[in-house]
Structures are given as structure tokens and as C-alpha cells.
């Protein structure tokens, strides 16, 4: 008797994982572009965001071009410059003066300023890819925060540093060893332009084969030493002329003490000691034991470390204008992902969630105080308003310290594991 075969069920291909919707990312780009364009067309509105707009756009890039023009005319750029709108001297390294060899003059500010701002906007959209509308709203509040608007209004050269360091993590994650070794070059280039990016060398401790990691660190040290020798004499030229940020729209670990009237090196030394205590505690703390960034978080983790070490280094060593917060863009994706990672230990998730909240707080508090002052300006004297601004700034300091304390916990973990890898030791057991 002939057997009848059962028809075979068709073999279906395994379903592909659903890609995240691009709409939150598209909406983020459109919303931020609309806000930036609105402020550009109506710059008077910036005052309500706590940003002082002067009768010139992109003033900081313009100052750099004016310094190059001064050199062309035989003027000393490290003295008050009559070619600059505000008469400012050049307060950066001589590397910026080489822009004149590209044929750039003050007349080029009409296209160069918008280009720098536009490239920064594109770089932020590349770094921030929200997977939900809620995440997109968080990123939106970050990108339209007053310190970011201040940087865009002035086209501050921190935007240029941001762009120079944007390829750093992609280089470190590249499959080619030659490309990976370009990372120290980017760090040295950024450091030569503005000194503080030398702190970005910490990311050279990123996991890699011990031999390659040692070569990367060695190359970074050599390049940074060569850079320091090149730009150190510039400090003697502009050091006494460099501005000293204080109060509203600035941040620094010693800012609270200096606002209270402390002078000299004591506030900075106390701030460094406080940061050292937090870092030492975090180094030995078991709070993040058992946690390692997930494989799909590797890029966002390195970007986080890059942004965190730049901001933290500036916070504990000097007072800074608020536009340095542009590097906070690199913090947000990792904080968001870790806070929602069910596989991560609860202490790591809670730390990320707290840091995420504190980030928006420190970015927006100055403007909340500004709105309060605007509401009260018809009912208080100027002296009363100035006093209120002073004490509101002091009240902000504990939150700012809490935020940077959280960053130090993460940085201590990265540094400890990186140094162990550099020495060929296994990471601490979970």
C-alpha cells in the first residue's frame, strides 16, 4: 500500500528585529532647527532664555578672525584688538592665528559662523538618536538649554573643539589599527587649540589589546608633551588678560566660595581636595561592582566618558563660561540607556537616573532664576535683584556638586578598569 506524504509546511525566515522608528529622531531635528531659526530671526527672545545677545552674531568666531587680521596688519593680537567688535585681545594659543593662512578674514563670519553652528547641530543629531518620543523630549530640552543657546549665539570655539573630538570615539572603535591610532592625534589637536581637551586623553584607556593600549597611551603622551611645548609660551602672553567667569551663566567647583568673597588659590585647592575625596571613595566603592556596560552600550559609554572627563576636568580646575556645557550632549544617550537597562544592577540604574535628572537641572536653573527676576523686576530694586541672583547662584552649587560627584563615580570605574588593562591585569572581579 502506497504511503501518502504529508505536505511540508513552508519554512519561514526568522523575523528580523524591528528597527526603531525614525520619527522621534526626525521630530527632534525639526524641533531644534525651528527653535534655533526662531532665535536667529528674533534674537531679542534670547533675553528671555537668560542669554545676553549683543548686536553681532557669532562674536567669538569673529574675534578669532579679527586676531588673524591683526597679525596681517602688523598688530600684536595679544593686546586689545581694535579690529574686534569688543576690542578683545587674543586669549588662545597661536594655533588659531594660522586660520589667516586659509585666507579667512572677518568678512567670512557671515558664512563661517552659520557653518560652525550647522555642523554642531548635525553632529548632535548623529549622537542623539531617540528611540521614543519621551526620550526625544529629553534630548530636546538638552539641545535648547540656555548654555547651548549661548554657545550657538556666540559660535564659541568650544563648538570647534566639539567638532574636532567628534570622530574620537569612532576612531577608537574602528576595525583598523591605523585608524584607532589616530585618536591620540585628535586629542593633541584639540588640546593645542584650547588646553583643557588634554583631559580627553583618558579615553585612550578604552578596552583594547594591552599592547595596543600601551602604544596608544604612549603616543598620546608624546603628542601632548609636544603640544604643551608648542603652546605653553602663549600663556605668558594672554594669561593676565584671560576673562574670569563668575556668577550667572558660569560654573566651577570653587564658584560658591569665590562668590562669598574668598580669594587666592585657597578656593581652588579646597575644590580639588573635595573632588579627590569623592574620586577616591568612588574608586574603592563597591556600588558599581557587578556592572559592565552592555555590548550595545560600548559607543555611548565611551562618548559619556569623553564628555564627563572634559566637563569634570574644567569644573574642578577653573571657572568656566556656560557654553562649555556643549559636551553634555555626549552624556545623555548612555544615561538614558543605562537608567532603563533591566539587566543592569539596581545601583547603576539609580545612579544613571539621578545623573540624568541633575543634568537638566544644572542646565536650566539659571534660566528659572532669570524668569523669576523678570517677573519681579517691577516690584524690586536693582540691588535687591542682584542680591537675589547672587543667592540663587549659591543655592545652585550643591546640585552642581552632586551632578559632578555622580560623574566622578563613573569616571573612577572607567579609570580603574582602564589602568588595570594597561598593566595587563584583569578587571576587578564582580
Tab-separated table of C-alpha atoms in Angstrom:
chain	number	residue	atom	x	y	z
A	1	UNK	CA	0.000	0.000	0.000
A	2	UNK	CA	1.379	3.371	-1.017
A	3	UNK	CA	2.049	5.875	1.724
A	4	UNK	CA	0.838	9.401	1.320
A	5	UNK	CA	3.257	12.027	2.391
A	6	UNK	CA	2.102	14.923	4.421
A	7	UNK	CA	2.750	18.229	2.744
A	8	UNK	CA	5.687	20.039	4.277
A	9	UNK	CA	4.960	23.307	5.962
A	10	UNK	CA	6.859	26.124	4.302
A	11	UNK	CA	9.969	27.229	6.140
A	12	UNK	CA	9.558	30.858	7.103
A	13	UNK	CA	12.599	33.101	7.541
A	14	UNK	CA	13.324	34.208	11.074
A	15	UNK	CA	11.714	37.578	11.745
A	16	UNK	CA	14.124	40.466	11.747
A	17	UNK	CA	14.258	42.633	14.821
A	18	UNK	CA	12.142	45.712	14.364
A	19	UNK	CA	14.135	48.835	13.739
A	20	UNK	CA	13.361	51.792	15.965
A	21	UNK	CA	11.038	54.329	14.412
A	22	UNK	CA	12.911	57.230	12.840
A	23	UNK	CA	10.141	59.663	13.717
A	24	UNK	CA	11.421	60.699	17.176
A	25	UNK	CA	14.778	61.487	15.594
A	26	UNK	CA	13.178	63.398	12.705
A	27	UNK	CA	10.959	65.359	15.085
A	28	UNK	CA	13.980	66.171	17.269
A	29	UNK	CA	15.819	67.583	14.269
A	30	UNK	CA	12.849	69.612	13.070
A	31	UNK	CA	12.012	70.941	16.541
A	32	UNK	CA	15.557	72.030	17.370
A	33	UNK	CA	16.019	73.593	13.920
A	34	UNK	CA	12.754	75.531	14.396
A	35	UNK	CA	13.875	76.837	17.795
A	36	UNK	CA	17.329	77.843	16.548
A	37	UNK	CA	15.851	79.568	13.490
A	38	UNK	CA	13.313	81.427	15.632
A	39	UNK	CA	16.018	82.815	17.881
A	40	UNK	CA	18.126	83.727	14.857
A	41	UNK	CA	15.266	85.697	13.308
A	42	UNK	CA	14.199	87.196	16.650
A	43	UNK	CA	17.390	87.479	18.732
A	44	UNK	CA	15.615	89.630	21.302
A	45	UNK	CA	13.874	86.475	22.516
A	46	UNK	CA	17.212	85.129	23.746
A	47	UNK	CA	16.969	87.503	26.705
A	48	UNK	CA	14.004	85.508	27.996
A	49	UNK	CA	16.188	82.393	27.884
A	50	UNK	CA	18.800	84.129	30.004
A	51	UNK	CA	21.185	84.706	27.077
A	52	UNK	CA	22.608	88.184	26.526
A	53	UNK	CA	22.659	88.819	22.778
A	54	UNK	CA	24.889	91.608	21.514
A	55	UNK	CA	24.459	93.474	18.214
A	56	UNK	CA	26.717	90.965	16.493
A	57	UNK	CA	26.160	87.293	15.725
A	58	UNK	CA	28.897	84.697	16.228
A	59	UNK	CA	31.059	87.075	18.262
A	60	UNK	CA	33.635	84.513	19.393
A	61	UNK	CA	34.491	83.145	15.959
A	62	UNK	CA	34.585	86.761	14.790
A	63	UNK	CA	37.178	87.540	17.490
A	64	UNK	CA	39.407	84.738	16.210
A	65	UNK	CA	39.208	86.057	12.660
A	66	UNK	CA	39.922	89.577	13.930
A	67	UNK	CA	43.079	88.275	15.617
A	68	UNK	CA	44.284	86.890	12.302
A	69	UNK	CA	43.517	90.220	10.624
A	70	UNK	CA	45.513	91.995	13.328
A	71	UNK	CA	48.570	89.841	12.561
A	72	UNK	CA	48.203	90.688	8.865
A	73	UNK	CA	48.271	94.388	9.723
A	74	UNK	CA	51.335	94.043	11.932
A	75	UNK	CA	49.419	94.430	15.220
A	76	UNK	CA	50.056	92.408	18.350
A	77	UNK	CA	46.953	90.198	18.735
A	78	UNK	CA	47.683	89.654	22.436
A	79	UNK	CA	46.830	93.278	23.216
A	80	UNK	CA	43.380	94.907	22.968
A	81	UNK	CA	42.437	94.476	19.334
A	82	UNK	CA	40.813	97.466	17.586
A	83	UNK	CA	39.622	95.149	14.803
A	84	UNK	CA	37.412	93.140	17.160
A	85	UNK	CA	33.879	94.389	17.833
A	86	UNK	CA	34.556	94.417	21.593
A	87	UNK	CA	38.265	95.262	21.327
A	88	UNK	CA	39.217	91.925	22.894
A	89	UNK	CA	42.793	90.600	22.832
A	90	UNK	CA	43.519	87.102	21.569
A	91	UNK	CA	43.300	84.785	24.596
A	92	UNK	CA	44.013	81.420	22.975
A	93	UNK	CA	47.021	79.624	21.568
A	94	UNK	CA	48.786	80.857	18.449
A	95	UNK	CA	47.416	77.842	16.576
A	96	UNK	CA	44.188	79.750	15.951
A	97	UNK	CA	46.158	82.509	14.245
A	98	UNK	CA	47.051	80.061	11.485
A	99	UNK	CA	43.498	80.459	10.154
A	100	UNK	CA	44.747	83.519	8.300
A	101	UNK	CA	46.765	81.228	6.022
A	102	UNK	CA	43.462	79.785	4.809
A	103	UNK	CA	42.526	83.245	3.589
A	104	UNK	CA	39.877	83.694	6.294
A	105	UNK	CA	39.059	87.250	7.391
A	106	UNK	CA	36.357	88.960	9.441
A	107	UNK	CA	34.265	89.187	6.284
A	108	UNK	CA	33.922	85.398	6.304
A	109	UNK	CA	31.922	85.413	9.550
A	110	UNK	CA	28.703	85.661	7.515
A	111	UNK	CA	29.118	82.071	6.335
A	112	UNK	CA	31.652	80.607	8.766
A	113	UNK	CA	29.537	81.275	11.871
A	114	UNK	CA	26.410	79.566	10.465
A	115	UNK	CA	28.601	76.714	9.167
A	116	UNK	CA	30.065	76.007	12.625
A	117	UNK	CA	26.595	76.129	14.204
A	118	UNK	CA	25.126	73.924	11.465
A	119	UNK	CA	27.882	71.322	11.760
A	120	UNK	CA	27.388	71.231	15.523
A	121	UNK	CA	23.648	70.705	15.035
A	122	UNK	CA	24.293	67.828	12.611
A	123	UNK	CA	26.855	66.281	14.976
A	124	UNK	CA	24.356	66.392	17.861
A	125	UNK	CA	21.683	64.728	15.742
A	126	UNK	CA	24.169	61.996	14.880
A	127	UNK	CA	24.987	61.495	18.566
A	128	UNK	CA	21.376	61.649	19.784
A	129	UNK	CA	19.084	59.075	18.213
A	130	UNK	CA	15.970	58.889	20.390
A	131	UNK	CA	14.052	55.647	20.309
A	132	UNK	CA	10.854	57.121	21.745
A	133	UNK	CA	9.011	60.405	21.921
A	134	UNK	CA	9.778	60.671	25.645
A	135	UNK	CA	13.493	60.236	25.003
A	136	UNK	CA	13.281	62.770	22.178
A	137	UNK	CA	11.685	65.312	24.526
A	138	UNK	CA	14.571	64.860	26.972
A	139	UNK	CA	17.106	65.410	24.202
A	140	UNK	CA	15.147	68.455	23.010
A	141	UNK	CA	15.355	70.057	26.460
A	142	UNK	CA	19.083	69.390	26.378
A	143	UNK	CA	19.669	70.930	22.944
A	144	UNK	CA	17.628	74.083	23.612
A	145	UNK	CA	19.037	74.625	27.121
A	146	UNK	CA	20.302	78.199	27.614
A	147	UNK	CA	24.023	77.246	27.819
A	148	UNK	CA	23.723	75.573	24.406
A	149	UNK	CA	21.930	78.634	23.013
A	150	UNK	CA	24.699	80.833	24.428
A	151	UNK	CA	27.334	78.775	22.608
A	152	UNK	CA	25.373	78.965	19.353
A	153	UNK	CA	24.736	82.698	19.691
A	154	UNK	CA	28.449	83.386	20.008
A	155	UNK	CA	29.635	80.487	17.811
A	156	UNK	CA	32.054	79.887	20.649
A	157	UNK	CA	35.186	77.942	19.773
A	158	UNK	CA	34.102	75.181	22.162
A	159	UNK	CA	31.860	74.202	19.245
A	160	UNK	CA	35.009	73.761	17.157
A	161	UNK	CA	36.556	71.609	19.897
A	162	UNK	CA	33.352	69.543	19.934
A	163	UNK	CA	33.654	69.011	16.171
A	164	UNK	CA	37.366	68.137	16.377
A	165	UNK	CA	36.659	65.476	19.030
A	166	UNK	CA	33.518	64.104	17.364
A	167	UNK	CA	35.485	61.443	15.387
A	168	UNK	CA	37.423	60.362	18.503
A	169	UNK	CA	35.164	57.523	19.633
A	170	UNK	CA	34.531	56.245	16.072
A	171	UNK	CA	38.326	56.092	15.629
A	172	UNK	CA	38.753	54.126	18.857
A	173	UNK	CA	36.030	51.684	17.781
A	174	UNK	CA	37.292	51.224	14.214
A	175	UNK	CA	38.401	47.802	12.993
A	176	UNK	CA	41.652	49.187	11.555
A	177	UNK	CA	44.510	49.628	13.987
A	178	UNK	CA	45.858	52.550	11.968
A	179	UNK	CA	42.564	54.407	12.320
A	180	UNK	CA	42.437	53.635	16.040
A	181	UNK	CA	45.850	55.225	16.485
A	182	UNK	CA	44.507	58.478	15.022
A	183	UNK	CA	42.671	59.038	18.311
A	184	UNK	CA	45.731	60.478	20.141
A	185	UNK	CA	46.245	62.886	17.236
A	186	UNK	CA	42.714	64.265	17.669
A	187	UNK	CA	43.276	64.706	21.411
A	188	UNK	CA	46.539	66.598	20.834
A	189	UNK	CA	44.964	68.794	18.141
A	190	UNK	CA	42.080	69.771	20.414
A	191	UNK	CA	44.459	70.384	23.331
A	192	UNK	CA	46.599	72.675	21.198
A	193	UNK	CA	43.564	74.768	20.377
A	194	UNK	CA	42.237	75.188	23.913
A	195	UNK	CA	44.343	73.347	26.537
A	196	UNK	CA	41.582	71.647	28.579
A	197	UNK	CA	40.825	68.938	25.931
A	198	UNK	CA	44.053	67.249	27.062
A	199	UNK	CA	41.753	65.583	29.615
A	200	UNK	CA	40.194	63.663	26.710
A	201	UNK	CA	43.320	61.510	26.748
A	202	UNK	CA	41.607	59.445	29.435
A	203	UNK	CA	39.527	57.676	26.783
A	204	UNK	CA	42.736	56.222	25.342
A	205	UNK	CA	42.451	53.716	28.202
A	206	UNK	CA	39.478	52.201	26.400
A	207	UNK	CA	39.490	48.389	26.267
A	208	UNK	CA	41.866	47.036	23.646
A	209	UNK	CA	44.703	44.576	23.446
A	210	UNK	CA	47.182	45.561	26.216
A	211	UNK	CA	49.998	46.135	23.727
A	212	UNK	CA	47.920	48.410	21.514
A	213	UNK	CA	46.559	50.272	24.508
A	214	UNK	CA	50.083	50.971	25.705
A	215	UNK	CA	51.105	52.257	22.271
A	216	UNK	CA	48.020	54.474	22.126
A	217	UNK	CA	48.699	55.949	25.573
A	218	UNK	CA	52.414	56.369	24.814
A	219	UNK	CA	51.652	58.155	21.538
A	220	UNK	CA	49.096	60.329	23.322
A	221	UNK	CA	51.608	61.343	25.999
A	222	UNK	CA	54.295	62.160	23.412
A	223	UNK	CA	51.900	64.262	21.327
A	224	UNK	CA	50.528	66.100	24.357
A	225	UNK	CA	54.035	66.920	25.595
A	226	UNK	CA	54.944	68.240	22.139
A	227	UNK	CA	51.717	70.259	22.089
A	228	UNK	CA	52.412	71.687	25.542
A	229	UNK	CA	55.884	72.796	24.460
A	230	UNK	CA	54.345	74.500	21.440
A	231	UNK	CA	51.560	76.422	23.194
A	232	UNK	CA	52.978	76.979	26.708
A	233	UNK	CA	54.645	80.311	25.789
A	234	UNK	CA	51.229	81.647	24.747
A	235	UNK	CA	50.049	81.509	28.354
A	236	UNK	CA	52.560	84.175	29.296
A	237	UNK	CA	51.109	86.404	26.572
A	238	UNK	CA	47.412	86.145	27.334
A	239	UNK	CA	47.273	84.690	30.862
A	240	UNK	CA	46.773	88.043	32.639
A	241	UNK	CA	44.200	89.089	30.000
A	242	UNK	CA	42.053	85.944	30.062
A	243	UNK	CA	38.489	86.532	31.330
A	244	UNK	CA	37.463	85.150	34.720
A	245	UNK	CA	33.874	83.877	34.638
A	246	UNK	CA	31.782	84.274	37.766
A	247	UNK	CA	28.165	84.102	38.825
A	248	UNK	CA	25.302	83.696	36.406
A	249	UNK	CA	25.908	81.529	33.309
A	250	UNK	CA	29.152	80.093	34.659
A	251	UNK	CA	30.212	77.029	36.639
A	252	UNK	CA	33.190	75.836	38.619
A	253	UNK	CA	33.843	73.873	41.788
A	254	UNK	CA	35.198	76.940	43.591
A	255	UNK	CA	32.497	79.323	42.330
A	256	UNK	CA	30.478	79.192	45.535
A	257	UNK	CA	33.480	80.103	47.676
A	258	UNK	CA	34.603	82.925	45.391
A	259	UNK	CA	31.062	84.317	45.292
A	260	UNK	CA	31.215	84.506	49.090
A	261	UNK	CA	34.368	86.588	48.848
A	262	UNK	CA	37.211	84.055	49.111
A	263	UNK	CA	40.228	84.970	47.006
A	264	UNK	CA	43.551	83.458	46.027
A	265	UNK	CA	44.275	79.774	45.426
A	266	UNK	CA	42.517	78.512	48.556
A	267	UNK	CA	39.074	78.007	46.916
A	268	UNK	CA	40.569	76.067	44.004
A	269	UNK	CA	42.699	73.904	46.293
A	270	UNK	CA	39.698	73.126	48.501
A	271	UNK	CA	37.647	72.249	45.418
A	272	UNK	CA	40.373	69.919	44.131
A	273	UNK	CA	40.622	68.276	47.550
A	274	UNK	CA	36.864	67.729	47.603
A	275	UNK	CA	36.948	66.193	44.134
A	276	UNK	CA	39.862	63.983	45.161
A	277	UNK	CA	37.932	62.680	48.171
A	278	UNK	CA	34.907	61.814	46.019
A	279	UNK	CA	37.064	60.136	43.367
A	280	UNK	CA	38.975	58.103	45.965
A	281	UNK	CA	35.742	56.977	47.589
A	282	UNK	CA	34.276	56.024	44.212
A	283	UNK	CA	37.465	54.117	43.296
A	284	UNK	CA	37.075	51.837	46.310
A	285	UNK	CA	33.278	51.825	46.476
A	286	UNK	CA	31.523	48.541	45.634
A	287	UNK	CA	28.494	50.476	44.327
A	288	UNK	CA	29.143	49.673	40.657
A	289	UNK	CA	30.656	46.225	41.204
A	290	UNK	CA	28.942	43.611	39.095
A	291	UNK	CA	28.147	46.150	36.383
A	292	UNK	CA	29.790	46.356	32.979
A	293	UNK	CA	28.387	48.384	30.077
A	294	UNK	CA	26.433	46.119	27.746
A	295	UNK	CA	27.933	45.412	24.326
A	296	UNK	CA	25.396	47.621	22.595
A	297	UNK	CA	26.274	50.438	25.017
A	298	UNK	CA	30.008	50.499	24.227
A	299	UNK	CA	29.878	53.534	21.928
A	300	UNK	CA	27.574	55.535	24.176
A	301	UNK	CA	29.729	54.602	27.202
A	302	UNK	CA	32.899	55.959	25.569
A	303	UNK	CA	31.085	59.124	24.470
A	304	UNK	CA	29.853	59.514	28.040
A	305	UNK	CA	33.375	59.165	29.433
A	306	UNK	CA	34.652	61.707	26.887
A	307	UNK	CA	32.024	64.300	27.793
A	308	UNK	CA	32.287	63.576	31.516
A	309	UNK	CA	36.069	63.930	31.740
A	310	UNK	CA	36.055	67.203	29.761
A	311	UNK	CA	33.355	68.771	31.934
A	312	UNK	CA	34.722	67.380	35.194
A	313	UNK	CA	38.263	68.486	34.452
A	314	UNK	CA	37.037	72.021	33.732
A	315	UNK	CA	34.751	72.055	36.785
A	316	UNK	CA	37.444	71.194	39.330
A	317	UNK	CA	40.302	73.248	37.892
A	318	UNK	CA	38.752	76.568	36.847
A	319	UNK	CA	35.684	78.727	36.455
A	320	UNK	CA	34.038	78.323	33.059
A	321	UNK	CA	31.508	80.112	30.938
A	322	UNK	CA	28.310	78.134	30.460
A	323	UNK	CA	28.904	77.395	26.787
A	324	UNK	CA	31.281	74.615	27.851
A	325	UNK	CA	28.150	72.585	28.580
A	326	UNK	CA	28.007	71.669	24.865
A	327	UNK	CA	29.877	68.492	25.831
A	328	UNK	CA	26.849	67.414	27.887
A	329	UNK	CA	25.393	66.204	24.575
A	330	UNK	CA	27.652	63.147	24.835
A	331	UNK	CA	26.361	62.265	28.303
A	332	UNK	CA	22.682	61.870	27.538
A	333	UNK	CA	22.429	58.663	25.416
A	334	UNK	CA	24.353	56.499	27.878
A	335	UNK	CA	22.498	57.862	30.907
A	336	UNK	CA	19.167	57.213	29.237
A	337	UNK	CA	20.030	53.670	28.172
A	338	UNK	CA	21.603	52.626	31.459
A	339	UNK	CA	18.706	54.009	33.525
A	340	UNK	CA	16.307	51.812	31.541
A	341	UNK	CA	18.516	48.709	31.295
A	342	UNK	CA	16.718	45.988	33.240
A	343	UNK	CA	19.807	43.756	33.077
A	344	UNK	CA	21.991	46.292	34.898
A	345	UNK	CA	22.315	46.230	38.699
A	346	UNK	CA	19.890	48.498	40.516
A	347	UNK	CA	22.619	50.827	41.926
A	348	UNK	CA	23.925	51.505	38.398
A	349	UNK	CA	20.419	52.232	37.105
A	350	UNK	CA	19.630	54.546	40.003
A	351	UNK	CA	22.916	56.415	39.597
A	352	UNK	CA	22.231	56.929	35.881
A	353	UNK	CA	18.667	58.093	36.562
A	354	UNK	CA	19.842	60.573	39.201
A	355	UNK	CA	22.601	61.914	36.953
A	356	UNK	CA	20.107	62.290	34.116
A	357	UNK	CA	17.791	64.427	36.245
A	358	UNK	CA	20.630	66.515	37.657
A	359	UNK	CA	21.918	67.206	34.139
A	360	UNK	CA	18.745	69.015	33.112
A	361	UNK	CA	18.597	70.768	36.482
A	362	UNK	CA	22.057	72.319	36.202
A	363	UNK	CA	21.389	73.338	32.590
A	364	UNK	CA	18.097	75.106	33.301
A	365	UNK	CA	18.329	76.505	36.849
A	366	UNK	CA	19.980	79.769	35.793
A	367	UNK	CA	17.113	80.451	33.415
A	368	UNK	CA	14.478	79.634	36.015
A	369	UNK	CA	16.084	82.257	38.229
A	370	UNK	CA	16.111	84.647	35.259
A	371	UNK	CA	12.364	84.180	34.755
A	372	UNK	CA	11.820	84.863	38.452
A	373	UNK	CA	13.815	88.089	38.219
A	374	UNK	CA	11.873	89.145	35.106
A	375	UNK	CA	8.607	88.558	36.963
A	376	UNK	CA	9.811	90.577	39.969
A	377	UNK	CA	11.650	93.396	38.222
A	378	UNK	CA	8.790	95.882	38.607
A	379	UNK	CA	8.480	95.176	42.319
A	380	UNK	CA	12.107	95.197	43.475
A	381	UNK	CA	15.112	97.498	43.322
A	382	UNK	CA	18.135	96.634	41.161
A	383	UNK	CA	20.194	95.978	44.303
A	384	UNK	CA	17.573	93.522	45.550
A	385	UNK	CA	17.526	91.737	42.194
A	386	UNK	CA	21.326	91.463	42.152
A	387	UNK	CA	21.307	90.091	45.675
A	388	UNK	CA	18.634	87.554	44.720
A	389	UNK	CA	20.690	86.472	41.717
A	390	UNK	CA	23.752	86.020	43.926
A	391	UNK	CA	21.959	83.847	46.469
A	392	UNK	CA	20.144	81.856	43.808
A	393	UNK	CA	23.540	81.086	42.253
A	394	UNK	CA	24.824	79.955	45.655
A	395	UNK	CA	21.746	77.770	46.151
A	396	UNK	CA	22.543	76.085	42.841
A	397	UNK	CA	26.026	74.971	43.892
A	398	UNK	CA	25.035	71.854	45.905
A	399	UNK	CA	23.126	70.488	42.895
A	400	UNK	CA	26.069	71.185	40.600
A	401	UNK	CA	28.426	69.435	43.011
A	402	UNK	CA	26.022	66.482	43.228
A	403	UNK	CA	25.982	66.203	39.434
A	404	UNK	CA	29.769	66.205	39.139
A	405	UNK	CA	30.007	63.803	42.064
A	406	UNK	CA	27.899	61.346	40.052
A	407	UNK	CA	30.187	61.793	37.051
A	408	UNK	CA	33.219	61.064	39.241
A	409	UNK	CA	31.712	57.726	40.287
A	410	UNK	CA	31.512	56.644	36.644
A	411	UNK	CA	34.932	58.071	35.787
A	412	UNK	CA	36.570	56.299	38.725
A	413	UNK	CA	35.197	52.988	37.469
A	414	UNK	CA	36.423	53.609	33.915
A	415	UNK	CA	39.868	54.785	35.069
A	416	UNK	CA	40.366	51.869	37.443
A	417	UNK	CA	39.480	49.276	34.803
A	418	UNK	CA	41.487	51.111	32.147
A	419	UNK	CA	44.632	51.202	34.239
A	420	UNK	CA	44.255	47.540	35.102
A	421	UNK	CA	44.044	46.761	31.393
A	422	UNK	CA	47.047	48.964	30.669
A	423	UNK	CA	49.067	46.981	33.189
A	424	UNK	CA	47.821	43.687	31.744
A	425	UNK	CA	45.679	42.840	34.765
A	426	UNK	CA	42.154	41.511	34.684
A	427	UNK	CA	39.355	43.888	35.778
A	428	UNK	CA	38.251	43.624	39.364
A	429	UNK	CA	36.009	40.630	39.949
A	430	UNK	CA	32.297	41.367	40.157
